[in-house]
Coordinates of C-alpha atoms in Angstrom, one line a residue:
M12 CA -0.9 40.5 -23.4
A13 CA -4.1 38.8 -24.4
N14 CA -2.2 36.4 -26.6
L15 CA 0.3 35.7 -23.8
N16 CA -2.6 34.7 -21.6
I17 CA -4.0 32.5 -24.3
D18 CA -0.6 30.9 -24.7
S19 CA -0.3 30.5 -20.9
V20 CA -3.7 28.7 -20.7
K21 CA -2.7 26.5 -23.6
D22 CA 0.6 25.6 -21.9
R23 CA -1.4 24.6 -18.8
T24 CA -3.9 22.5 -20.7
F25 CA -3.5 18.7 -20.9
D26 CA -5.5 15.7 -22.0
A27 CA -5.3 14.3 -18.5
I28 CA -4.1 15.2 -15.1
V29 CA -2.9 12.7 -12.5
I30 CA -2.9 13.9 -8.9
G31 CA -0.2 11.9 -7.1
S32 CA 2.8 9.9 -8.4
G33 CA 2.9 6.9 -6.1
M34 CA 1.7 3.4 -6.5
S35 CA -1.6 4.1 -8.3
G36 CA -0.7 7.5 -9.7
G37 CA 2.3 6.1 -11.5
W38 CA 0.1 3.4 -13.1
A39 CA -2.4 6.1 -14.2
A40 CA 0.4 8.1 -15.8
K41 CA 1.8 5.0 -17.5
E42 CA -1.5 3.9 -18.9
L43 CA -2.7 7.3 -20.0
T44 CA 0.5 8.2 -21.8
D45 CA 0.7 4.7 -23.3
K46 CA -2.6 5.6 -25.0
G47 CA -1.2 8.8 -26.3
L48 CA -2.7 11.3 -23.9
K49 CA -0.8 14.4 -23.0
T50 CA -0.6 13.9 -19.2
L51 CA 0.4 16.2 -16.3
I52 CA 1.6 14.3 -13.2
L53 CA 1.3 16.4 -10.0
E54 CA 3.3 15.5 -6.9
R55 CA 3.2 17.6 -3.7
G56 CA 6.7 16.6 -2.7
R57 CA 10.1 16.7 -4.2
D58 CA 11.3 14.7 -7.2
V59 CA 13.1 11.5 -6.5
K60 CA 14.8 10.1 -9.6
H61 CA 15.5 6.4 -9.8
I62 CA 19.1 5.5 -8.7
K63 CA 20.2 9.2 -8.6
D64 CA 18.2 10.1 -5.5
Y65 CA 18.8 7.0 -3.3
P66 CA 21.6 8.5 -1.2
T67 CA 22.0 5.6 1.2
T68 CA 21.3 2.7 -1.1
N69 CA 25.0 1.5 -1.2
M70 CA 26.1 2.6 2.2
Y71 CA 27.7 0.1 4.6
P72 CA 26.6 -0.1 8.2
W73 CA 29.7 1.7 9.4
E74 CA 29.1 4.6 7.0
F75 CA 26.0 5.7 8.9
E76 CA 26.8 8.2 11.6
H77 CA 24.6 6.4 14.1
R78 CA 24.9 2.8 12.7
G79 CA 21.4 3.0 11.4
E80 CA 19.7 4.3 14.5
L81 CA 18.2 7.7 14.6
P82 CA 19.2 10.1 17.3
V83 CA 16.9 10.3 20.3
A84 CA 16.1 13.9 19.6
I85 CA 14.7 13.0 16.1
K86 CA 12.7 10.1 17.6
E87 CA 11.2 12.3 20.3
A88 CA 10.4 15.0 17.8
N89 CA 8.6 12.5 15.6
P90 CA 6.6 10.1 17.9
I91 CA 4.2 9.1 15.1
V92 CA 6.4 8.3 12.2
N93 CA 9.0 6.8 14.6
R94 CA 6.6 4.0 15.3
C95 CA 7.0 2.8 11.7
Y96 CA 9.3 -0.1 11.4
A97 CA 11.2 1.4 8.4
F98 CA 11.8 4.8 9.9
G99 CA 15.6 4.5 10.4
E100 CA 18.7 6.4 9.6
D101 CA 18.9 4.8 6.2
A102 CA 15.3 5.8 5.0
A103 CA 14.1 8.7 7.2
H104 CA 14.5 11.1 4.3
F105 CA 11.6 9.3 2.5
F106 CA 9.1 9.8 5.4
V107 CA 7.0 12.8 6.3
K108 CA 8.0 14.3 9.6
D109 CA 5.3 14.8 12.2
N110 CA 5.6 18.6 12.4
D111 CA 5.9 19.3 8.7
H112 CA 2.4 18.3 7.8
P113 CA 0.2 18.2 10.9
Y114 CA -3.3 16.7 11.1
V115 CA -6.0 16.5 13.7
Q116 CA -6.4 13.2 15.6
E117 CA -9.9 13.2 16.9
K118 CA -9.0 9.6 17.9
P119 CA -5.4 8.3 17.9
F120 CA -4.3 7.5 14.3
D121 CA -0.7 7.1 13.1
W122 CA -0.7 8.6 9.6
I123 CA 2.5 7.4 7.9
R124 CA 3.2 9.3 4.7
G125 CA 5.8 9.7 2.0
Y126 CA 5.7 13.0 0.1
Q127 CA 7.9 12.7 -2.9
V128 CA 7.8 11.4 -6.5
G129 CA 7.0 7.7 -6.0
G130 CA 5.3 8.3 -2.7
K131 CA 5.2 5.2 -0.5
S132 CA 6.0 2.9 -3.4
L133 CA 9.6 3.4 -2.3
L134 CA 8.8 2.1 1.2
W135 CA 6.2 -0.5 0.8
A136 CA 6.5 -4.1 2.1
R137 CA 6.0 -5.4 -1.5
Q138 CA 3.6 -8.2 -0.5
T139 CA 1.2 -8.8 -3.4
Q140 CA -1.9 -11.0 -3.3
R141 CA -5.0 -10.9 -5.5
W142 CA -8.4 -10.6 -4.0
S143 CA -10.8 -13.5 -4.6
E144 CA -14.5 -13.8 -5.3
F145 CA -15.0 -14.3 -1.5
D146 CA -13.6 -10.8 -0.9
F147 CA -15.7 -9.0 -3.5
E148 CA -18.8 -10.9 -2.3
G149 CA -18.1 -10.1 1.4
P150 CA -20.1 -7.0 2.1
A151 CA -23.2 -8.3 0.4
R152 CA -22.9 -11.7 2.0
D153 CA -22.1 -10.5 5.5
G154 CA -24.3 -7.4 5.5
F155 CA -21.9 -4.5 5.9
A156 CA -20.9 -1.4 3.9
V157 CA -22.4 -1.7 0.4
D158 CA -22.1 -4.4 -2.3
W159 CA -19.0 -4.1 -4.5
P160 CA -20.1 -3.1 -8.0
I161 CA -17.7 -5.7 -9.5
R162 CA -16.7 -9.3 -9.0
Y163 CA -13.4 -11.1 -9.4
K164 CA -14.0 -11.9 -13.0
D165 CA -14.1 -8.2 -13.8
I166 CA -10.7 -7.4 -12.3
A167 CA -8.9 -10.7 -13.0
P168 CA -7.6 -9.8 -16.5
W169 CA -6.3 -6.6 -15.1
Y170 CA -4.5 -8.4 -12.3
S171 CA -2.7 -10.4 -15.0
Y172 CA -2.0 -7.2 -16.9
V173 CA -0.3 -5.4 -14.0
E174 CA 1.5 -8.5 -12.7
K175 CA 3.3 -9.1 -15.9
F176 CA 4.6 -5.5 -16.0
A177 CA 5.4 -5.1 -12.3
G178 CA 6.9 -8.5 -11.8
I179 CA 5.3 -10.7 -9.1
S180 CA 7.1 -13.7 -7.6
G181 CA 5.1 -16.6 -6.3
N182 CA 3.9 -20.2 -6.8
R183 CA 0.6 -21.3 -8.4
D184 CA -0.9 -22.7 -5.2
G185 CA -4.4 -23.5 -6.5
I186 CA -6.2 -21.9 -3.5
P187 CA -9.6 -20.5 -4.4
E188 CA -9.5 -17.8 -1.7
L189 CA -6.1 -16.6 -3.0
P190 CA -6.2 -16.8 -6.8
D191 CA -3.0 -17.5 -8.7
G192 CA -1.5 -15.0 -11.0
E193 CA 1.2 -14.4 -13.7
F194 CA 4.1 -15.3 -11.5
L195 CA 7.9 -15.2 -11.7
P196 CA 9.6 -18.0 -9.8
A197 CA 8.8 -17.9 -6.0
F198 CA 11.4 -17.3 -3.3
P199 CA 11.5 -20.7 -1.5
L200 CA 10.6 -21.4 2.0
N201 CA 13.4 -22.6 4.3
T202 CA 13.4 -25.9 6.0
V203 CA 11.3 -25.1 9.0
E204 CA 8.9 -23.0 7.0
T205 CA 8.5 -26.0 4.7
Y206 CA 8.0 -28.3 7.7
F207 CA 5.3 -26.1 9.0
S208 CA 3.6 -25.8 5.6
N209 CA 3.6 -29.6 5.3
H210 CA 2.3 -30.1 8.8
V211 CA -0.6 -27.6 8.3
K212 CA -1.4 -29.3 5.0
S213 CA -1.7 -32.7 6.7
K214 CA -3.7 -31.5 9.7
Y215 CA -6.1 -28.9 8.2
S216 CA -8.1 -29.2 5.1
N217 CA -8.6 -25.5 4.6
R218 CA -5.4 -24.0 5.8
H219 CA -2.2 -23.3 3.8
V220 CA 1.3 -22.0 4.4
I221 CA 2.7 -20.8 1.1
S222 CA 5.7 -18.8 -0.1
A223 CA 4.8 -15.2 0.2
R224 CA 4.1 -13.5 -3.1
C225 CA 6.0 -10.3 -3.6
A226 CA 6.8 -7.7 -6.2
H227 CA 10.4 -8.7 -6.7
L228 CA 12.1 -9.8 -9.9
S229 CA 13.3 -13.3 -9.1
K230 CA 13.8 -13.9 -12.8
P231 CA 13.2 -10.8 -14.9
N232 CA 11.4 -11.0 -18.3
Q233 CA 12.1 -8.7 -21.3
I234 CA 9.4 -6.2 -20.2
H235 CA 11.3 -5.7 -16.9
L236 CA 14.6 -5.3 -18.7
D237 CA 12.9 -2.8 -21.0
Q238 CA 12.1 -0.7 -17.9
G239 CA 15.8 -0.7 -16.9
R240 CA 15.3 -3.1 -14.1
V241 CA 17.3 -6.3 -13.3
Q242 CA 17.1 -9.3 -11.0
C243 CA 16.6 -8.7 -7.3
Q244 CA 19.9 -9.0 -5.5
E245 CA 18.2 -10.1 -2.3
R246 CA 19.9 -7.3 -0.4
I247 CA 16.8 -6.5 1.8
L248 CA 17.7 -2.8 1.8
C249 CA 14.5 -2.0 -0.2
Q250 CA 13.4 1.0 1.9
R251 CA 16.5 2.9 0.7
G252 CA 15.4 2.7 -2.9
C253 CA 16.8 -0.1 -5.1
P254 CA 19.4 0.9 -7.8
F255 CA 18.7 -2.4 -9.5
G256 CA 14.9 -1.9 -9.7
G257 CA 14.7 -5.3 -8.1
Y258 CA 11.4 -4.5 -6.6
F259 CA 8.5 -2.6 -8.1
S260 CA 8.3 1.1 -7.3
A261 CA 6.8 3.9 -9.3
N262 CA 10.3 5.5 -9.4
A263 CA 11.9 2.5 -11.1
S264 CA 9.0 1.5 -13.3
T265 CA 5.8 3.4 -14.1
I266 CA 7.0 7.1 -13.8
P267 CA 10.1 6.7 -16.0
W268 CA 8.1 4.6 -18.4
A269 CA 5.5 7.4 -18.7
L270 CA 8.2 10.1 -19.1
K271 CA 9.9 8.0 -21.8
S272 CA 6.7 8.2 -23.8
G273 CA 7.2 11.9 -24.4
H274 CA 3.6 12.5 -23.4
A275 CA 4.1 13.1 -19.7
T276 CA 5.0 16.3 -17.8
L277 CA 6.0 15.8 -14.2
R278 CA 5.5 18.7 -11.8
P279 CA 6.8 18.1 -8.2
F280 CA 6.3 20.7 -5.4
S281 CA 2.7 21.0 -6.4
V282 CA 0.1 20.7 -3.6
V283 CA -3.4 20.3 -5.1
Q284 CA -5.7 22.7 -3.4
E285 CA -8.9 21.6 -5.2
I286 CA -10.4 20.2 -8.3
I287 CA -12.2 22.9 -10.3
Y288 CA -15.8 22.1 -11.2
D289 CA -17.3 23.8 -14.3
E290 CA -21.0 24.4 -13.4
K291 CA -21.9 25.1 -17.0
K292 CA -20.3 22.0 -18.5
G293 CA -21.2 19.8 -15.6
K294 CA -17.8 18.4 -15.2
A295 CA -14.4 19.0 -13.7
S296 CA -12.2 21.4 -15.8
G297 CA -8.9 21.1 -14.0
V298 CA -7.1 21.6 -10.7
R299 CA -5.7 24.4 -8.7
V300 CA -2.3 23.8 -7.1
I301 CA -0.1 25.7 -4.8
D302 CA 3.6 25.7 -5.7
T303 CA 5.3 24.8 -2.5
N304 CA 8.4 26.8 -3.3
T305 CA 6.8 30.1 -4.5
K306 CA 3.4 29.8 -2.8
E307 CA 1.9 30.7 -6.1
A308 CA -1.6 29.4 -7.0
I309 CA -1.7 27.9 -10.5
E310 CA -4.5 26.3 -12.5
Y311 CA -4.1 23.4 -14.9
Y312 CA -6.8 22.1 -17.2
A313 CA -7.7 18.7 -18.6
D314 CA -10.5 16.5 -19.9
I315 CA -9.8 13.6 -17.5
I316 CA -8.6 13.8 -13.9
F317 CA -7.3 10.8 -12.0
V318 CA -7.1 11.4 -8.2
N319 CA -4.3 9.2 -6.7
A320 CA -3.1 11.3 -3.8
A321 CA -3.1 8.3 -1.4
A322 CA -6.4 7.3 0.4
L323 CA -6.7 10.0 3.0
N324 CA -5.2 12.9 1.0
T325 CA -7.5 12.0 -1.9
N326 CA -10.4 12.4 0.6
L327 CA -9.0 15.8 1.6
V328 CA -8.7 17.0 -2.0
L329 CA -12.3 15.9 -2.8
L330 CA -13.7 17.4 0.4
N331 CA -11.9 20.7 -0.3
S332 CA -13.3 20.8 -3.8
T333 CA -16.5 22.7 -3.2
S334 CA -18.8 24.5 -5.5
H335 CA -22.4 25.7 -5.8
R336 CA -23.2 22.2 -7.2
F337 CA -21.1 20.3 -4.7
P338 CA -21.1 22.4 -1.4
N339 CA -19.9 19.3 0.6
G340 CA -17.2 18.1 -1.6
L341 CA -16.8 17.0 -5.2
G342 CA -19.2 14.3 -6.2
N343 CA -20.6 14.1 -2.7
D344 CA -24.3 13.8 -3.5
S345 CA -24.5 10.8 -1.3
G346 CA -23.0 12.4 1.8
V347 CA -20.7 9.4 2.3
L348 CA -17.5 11.1 1.1
G349 CA -14.9 10.8 3.9
K350 CA -16.9 8.1 5.7
Y351 CA -16.6 4.3 5.9
V352 CA -12.8 4.5 6.3
A353 CA -11.2 1.1 7.2
F354 CA -7.7 -0.4 7.5
H355 CA -5.9 -3.6 8.5
N356 CA -5.4 -4.8 12.0
Y357 CA -1.8 -5.8 12.7
S358 CA -1.9 -5.7 16.4
A359 CA -1.3 -9.4 17.3
H360 CA 1.8 -11.5 17.0
I361 CA 3.0 -14.9 18.1
G362 CA 6.5 -16.4 18.5
A363 CA 7.9 -19.8 19.4
E364 CA 10.9 -22.1 19.1
Y365 CA 11.5 -25.3 17.2
D366 CA 13.9 -27.9 18.3
G367 CA 14.2 -29.8 15.0
D368 CA 16.2 -29.3 11.9
K369 CA 19.2 -28.1 13.7
E370 CA 21.5 -29.5 11.1
W371 CA 20.1 -26.9 8.7
T372 CA 20.3 -23.1 8.6
T373 CA 19.6 -20.5 5.9
D374 CA 22.0 -19.1 3.3
G375 CA 21.2 -15.7 1.9
R376 CA 18.1 -13.6 2.3
N377 CA 14.5 -14.0 1.3
P378 CA 13.0 -10.7 0.1
A379 CA 9.5 -12.2 0.3
G380 CA 9.9 -12.5 4.0
G381 CA 9.1 -16.2 4.3
G382 CA 5.6 -17.7 4.3
Y383 CA 2.0 -16.5 4.1
I384 CA -1.1 -18.0 5.5
P385 CA -4.2 -17.0 3.5
R386 CA -7.4 -16.3 5.3
F387 CA -9.1 -19.5 6.6
R388 CA -11.9 -18.1 8.8
N389 CA -15.4 -17.4 7.5
V390 CA -14.4 -18.1 3.9
Y391 CA -17.2 -20.3 2.8
K392 CA -19.6 -19.6 5.6
Q393 CA -20.0 -17.6 8.8
E394 CA -18.4 -19.8 11.5
T395 CA -17.3 -17.4 14.2
D396 CA -18.7 -14.6 16.4
F397 CA -16.9 -12.0 14.3
L398 CA -17.2 -11.0 10.7
R399 CA -14.6 -11.7 8.0
G400 CA -11.1 -12.9 8.9
Y401 CA -7.3 -12.5 8.8
A402 CA -4.3 -13.6 6.9
S403 CA -1.0 -14.2 8.6
G404 CA 2.7 -13.9 7.9
F405 CA 5.0 -16.8 9.0
S406 CA 8.8 -17.0 9.1
A407 CA 11.5 -19.1 10.7
Y408 CA 15.1 -18.1 11.3
R409 CA 18.3 -18.7 13.2
Y410 CA 20.8 -16.1 14.2
Q411 CA 24.4 -15.8 15.3
Q412 CA 24.7 -15.6 19.0
R413 CA 27.8 -13.6 19.8
P414 CA 29.1 -13.6 23.4
W415 CA 30.2 -10.1 24.4
D416 CA 32.2 -11.2 27.4
G417 CA 36.0 -10.9 27.5
V418 CA 38.5 -8.2 26.9
G419 CA 40.9 -7.6 24.0
A420 CA 41.9 -10.8 22.3
S421 CA 39.4 -12.9 24.2
L422 CA 36.6 -10.6 23.2
K423 CA 37.7 -10.7 19.6
D424 CA 37.8 -14.5 19.7
N425 CA 34.3 -14.7 21.2
L426 CA 32.9 -12.3 18.5
V427 CA 34.1 -14.4 15.6
K428 CA 32.9 -17.7 17.0
D429 CA 30.0 -19.4 15.1
N430 CA 27.3 -20.1 17.6
L431 CA 24.0 -20.4 15.9
S432 CA 20.8 -20.1 17.9
G433 CA 18.0 -22.6 17.7
W434 CA 15.2 -22.0 15.3
K435 CA 12.8 -19.2 16.1
V436 CA 9.4 -18.9 14.4
G437 CA 7.0 -16.1 14.3
S438 CA 3.7 -14.9 12.8
H439 CA 1.8 -11.6 12.6
M440 CA -1.9 -11.0 12.0
M441 CA -3.3 -9.0 9.1
G442 CA -7.0 -8.6 10.0
E443 CA -9.8 -7.1 7.9
T444 CA -11.7 -4.3 9.6
I445 CA -15.3 -3.4 8.9
P446 CA -15.9 0.0 7.2
K447 CA -18.3 2.0 9.4
E448 CA -19.9 5.4 9.0
S449 CA -18.4 6.3 12.4
N450 CA -14.9 5.9 11.1
Y451 CA -14.4 9.0 9.0
V452 CA -12.2 11.9 7.9
A453 CA -13.3 15.5 7.6
L454 CA -11.8 18.9 7.1
D455 CA -11.0 20.8 10.3
K456 CA -13.0 24.0 10.4
A457 CA -10.3 26.0 12.1
L458 CA -6.8 24.6 11.5
K459 CA -5.0 25.0 8.1
D460 CA -1.7 23.9 6.7
Q461 CA 1.1 26.1 5.6
W462 CA -0.7 26.5 2.2
G463 CA -4.0 27.6 3.6
I464 CA -5.6 24.2 3.0
P465 CA -7.8 22.8 5.9
Q466 CA -6.0 20.2 7.9
L467 CA -7.5 16.7 7.8
K468 CA -9.4 15.5 10.9
I469 CA -9.2 11.8 11.4
S470 CA -11.7 9.9 13.6
V471 CA -11.0 6.1 13.2
A472 CA -10.9 3.4 15.8
Y473 CA -11.0 -0.4 16.4
D474 CA -14.3 -2.0 17.4
D475 CA -15.5 -5.2 19.1
N476 CA -15.2 -7.2 15.9
D477 CA -11.5 -6.4 15.8
E478 CA -11.0 -7.5 19.4
K479 CA -12.8 -10.8 18.8
M480 CA -10.8 -11.4 15.6
K481 CA -7.6 -10.8 17.4
K482 CA -8.5 -13.2 20.1
D483 CA -9.3 -15.9 17.5
Y484 CA -6.0 -15.3 15.8
V485 CA -4.1 -15.9 19.0
E486 CA -6.1 -19.1 19.7
Q487 CA -5.8 -20.5 16.3
L488 CA -2.1 -19.8 15.7
T489 CA -1.3 -21.1 19.2
E490 CA -3.1 -24.4 18.3
M491 CA -1.3 -24.6 15.0
F492 CA 2.1 -23.9 16.6
T493 CA 1.4 -26.4 19.4
S494 CA 0.4 -29.2 17.0
A495 CA 3.5 -28.6 15.0
G496 CA 5.6 -29.2 18.0
F497 CA 6.8 -25.7 18.5
T498 CA 7.6 -24.8 22.1
N499 CA 7.9 -21.7 24.3
I500 CA 4.9 -20.2 22.4
K501 CA 4.3 -16.6 23.3
A502 CA 1.5 -14.6 21.9
S503 CA 1.4 -10.8 22.3
T504 CA -1.0 -8.1 21.4
D505 CA -0.4 -4.4 21.4
N506 CA -2.4 -1.2 21.7
R507 CA -1.2 0.4 18.5
A508 CA -3.4 3.1 17.0
P509 CA -5.0 2.5 13.6
G510 CA -2.8 3.7 10.7
L511 CA 0.5 2.0 11.5
D512 CA -0.5 -0.7 9.1
I513 CA -0.3 2.0 6.3
H514 CA -3.3 0.3 4.7
E515 CA -6.0 3.0 5.3
M516 CA -8.8 2.7 2.7
G517 CA -12.2 4.1 1.8
G518 CA -13.9 7.4 2.1
A519 CA -14.8 7.6 -1.6
R520 CA -16.1 4.1 -2.0
M521 CA -17.3 2.3 -5.1
G522 CA -20.9 1.0 -5.4
N523 CA -23.9 0.5 -7.6
D524 CA -26.1 3.2 -6.0
P525 CA -25.2 6.9 -6.3
K526 CA -27.2 7.4 -3.1
T527 CA -24.7 5.3 -1.1
S528 CA -21.4 5.5 -2.9
V529 CA -19.1 8.0 -4.6
L530 CA -17.8 5.9 -7.5
N531 CA -19.3 3.5 -10.0
K532 CA -17.9 0.2 -11.1
W533 CA -15.3 1.9 -13.3
N534 CA -13.8 4.0 -10.4
Q535 CA -15.6 6.9 -12.1
M536 CA -17.5 9.5 -10.0
H537 CA -21.2 8.9 -10.3
A538 CA -21.8 12.7 -10.4
V539 CA -18.7 13.9 -12.2
K540 CA -18.0 11.6 -15.1
N541 CA -14.5 12.8 -16.0
V542 CA -13.0 12.3 -12.5
F543 CA -11.6 8.9 -11.5
V544 CA -10.3 7.7 -8.1
T545 CA -8.2 4.5 -8.1
D546 CA -6.1 4.7 -4.9
G547 CA -7.1 3.3 -1.5
A548 CA -9.9 5.9 -1.2
C549 CA -12.0 3.8 -3.7
M550 CA -12.2 0.7 -1.6
T551 CA -15.6 -0.5 -0.5
S552 CA -14.1 -3.0 2.0
T553 CA -10.6 -4.0 2.8
S554 CA -10.4 -7.8 2.8
C555 CA -7.1 -8.9 4.5
Q556 CA -4.8 -9.0 1.5
N557 CA -2.1 -6.3 1.0
P558 CA -3.9 -3.8 -1.1
S559 CA -1.4 -2.3 -3.6
L560 CA -1.8 -4.9 -6.3
T561 CA -5.5 -4.3 -6.4
Y562 CA -4.9 -0.5 -6.7
M563 CA -2.7 -1.1 -9.7
A564 CA -5.3 -3.3 -11.4
F565 CA -8.1 -0.9 -10.7
T566 CA -6.0 2.0 -12.1
A567 CA -5.1 0.2 -15.3
R568 CA -8.8 -0.9 -15.8
A569 CA -10.1 2.6 -15.1
A570 CA -7.6 4.3 -17.4
D571 CA -8.6 2.0 -20.2
Y572 CA -12.2 2.8 -19.7
A573 CA -11.6 6.5 -19.4
V574 CA -9.8 6.8 -22.6
S575 CA -12.4 4.6 -24.4
E576 CA -15.2 6.9 -23.1
M577 CA -13.2 10.0 -24.1
K578 CA -12.8 8.7 -27.6
K579 CA -16.6 8.1 -27.7
G580 CA -17.2 11.7 -26.6
N581 CA -18.9 10.5 -23.4
I582 CA -16.4 12.4 -21.2

């Protein structure tokens, strides 16, 4: 029996454990296995295998029982996730339903989640922009949060590294506040988007409208073919899972790559209850999981642990990992764990019409979504009454207007008529929010989930800085639209709760000082050297770029450092 127990422990011992299999967890698994480490990948949800488990990916509109719409009863039962733009009949199976995994909203917060292998990497909007020096300098220059412990030069080589593997399409635009990368050919702007780009370039010295950069294979290289991925077919059905691997997801890329190495073990249906801290050794020894099918508690052991459970769940895991040494959560000597959570503000939009270029229309689809306007406010100096700034999306389109009047043959005749609308243009705001101690997550003291783990309590809200920034976006974009000759300009703001941007960040921030931060410049816990956090929880500030590319780069960089330190005997 004793030998059986020894064998059991041996079977449950790995070189590394990765908690989470999504955007950053997949990268951690790939990098660690590439370096020869026997790695356990833990995923709380079910397995989703590339191609095999995309049940709706090739369905025609008429094959959906409700033509893509979800029944009212499902919408009413899921008021939170139903607010997400991608929660439809074709992709609802990839979203967490409201009642399955409840949480406590101390303030309104729409927590959008995807619990399966690949996580939200199946569902993301695939927009990819590098941070710049202006972003890493931001907190120190503008006096909020804490100084980032790195600068752009530290992460730039790792951006290049992950871009080459993931496949990022874009132009080399030469904009200091939005550094260029290792790009595949960009998806082109259409005629009105190009017109607006040229107009903005002629009128504003510091404003740009560029082709949006995105994680789609416009022209795959050998490294993408080696992953089993081929050129993006421009179907724009990405949220269903792409059988071509045309866009980057952990399912199509990093997870199968790690498994192919022979060094990875993937264990779905495994909710991590806590990270185990060894008081004698002064480091983490493993993790305790609950098998969601059997409810059995199982311990796994490793020398290195990467926490990539997605930003807020990573906070939950760390806060729930208590010991005599860390009574308030693993590595929480500073007391800031769970605090300084921030997000992106998407609550302003603007639309208009353009009377020109009516001899042109579009042919096909643009998976990049059109144009992108990099941040132009407060870049080189403080120039407004609010801190930081916003980026914006921009797109132009025409659509078929189909008259529905008539009966029988006359109705059919009307429906097949070509009757293009005029050009419509639109933009949405992507604002940086300021991390504050008052925006936090914590463990609820009374409520637990179905596995006995405390529910997460979320207390996150907008502030006056966000309102001023939103007002400025509306004013500036209105001016830009007006000067371009757009008409019927209509700006709108909404009262959406934080969270619907799906860019929540922070809680286990990086910093130079262990007294004010959880992680050092290598995403390594100041107080527990063999634990690394490289998902959104690590973010000291949010900038206004889409964050996934930065998570990928942080993860590859941290994995390289972790293995190096392991070989030196420092971990």
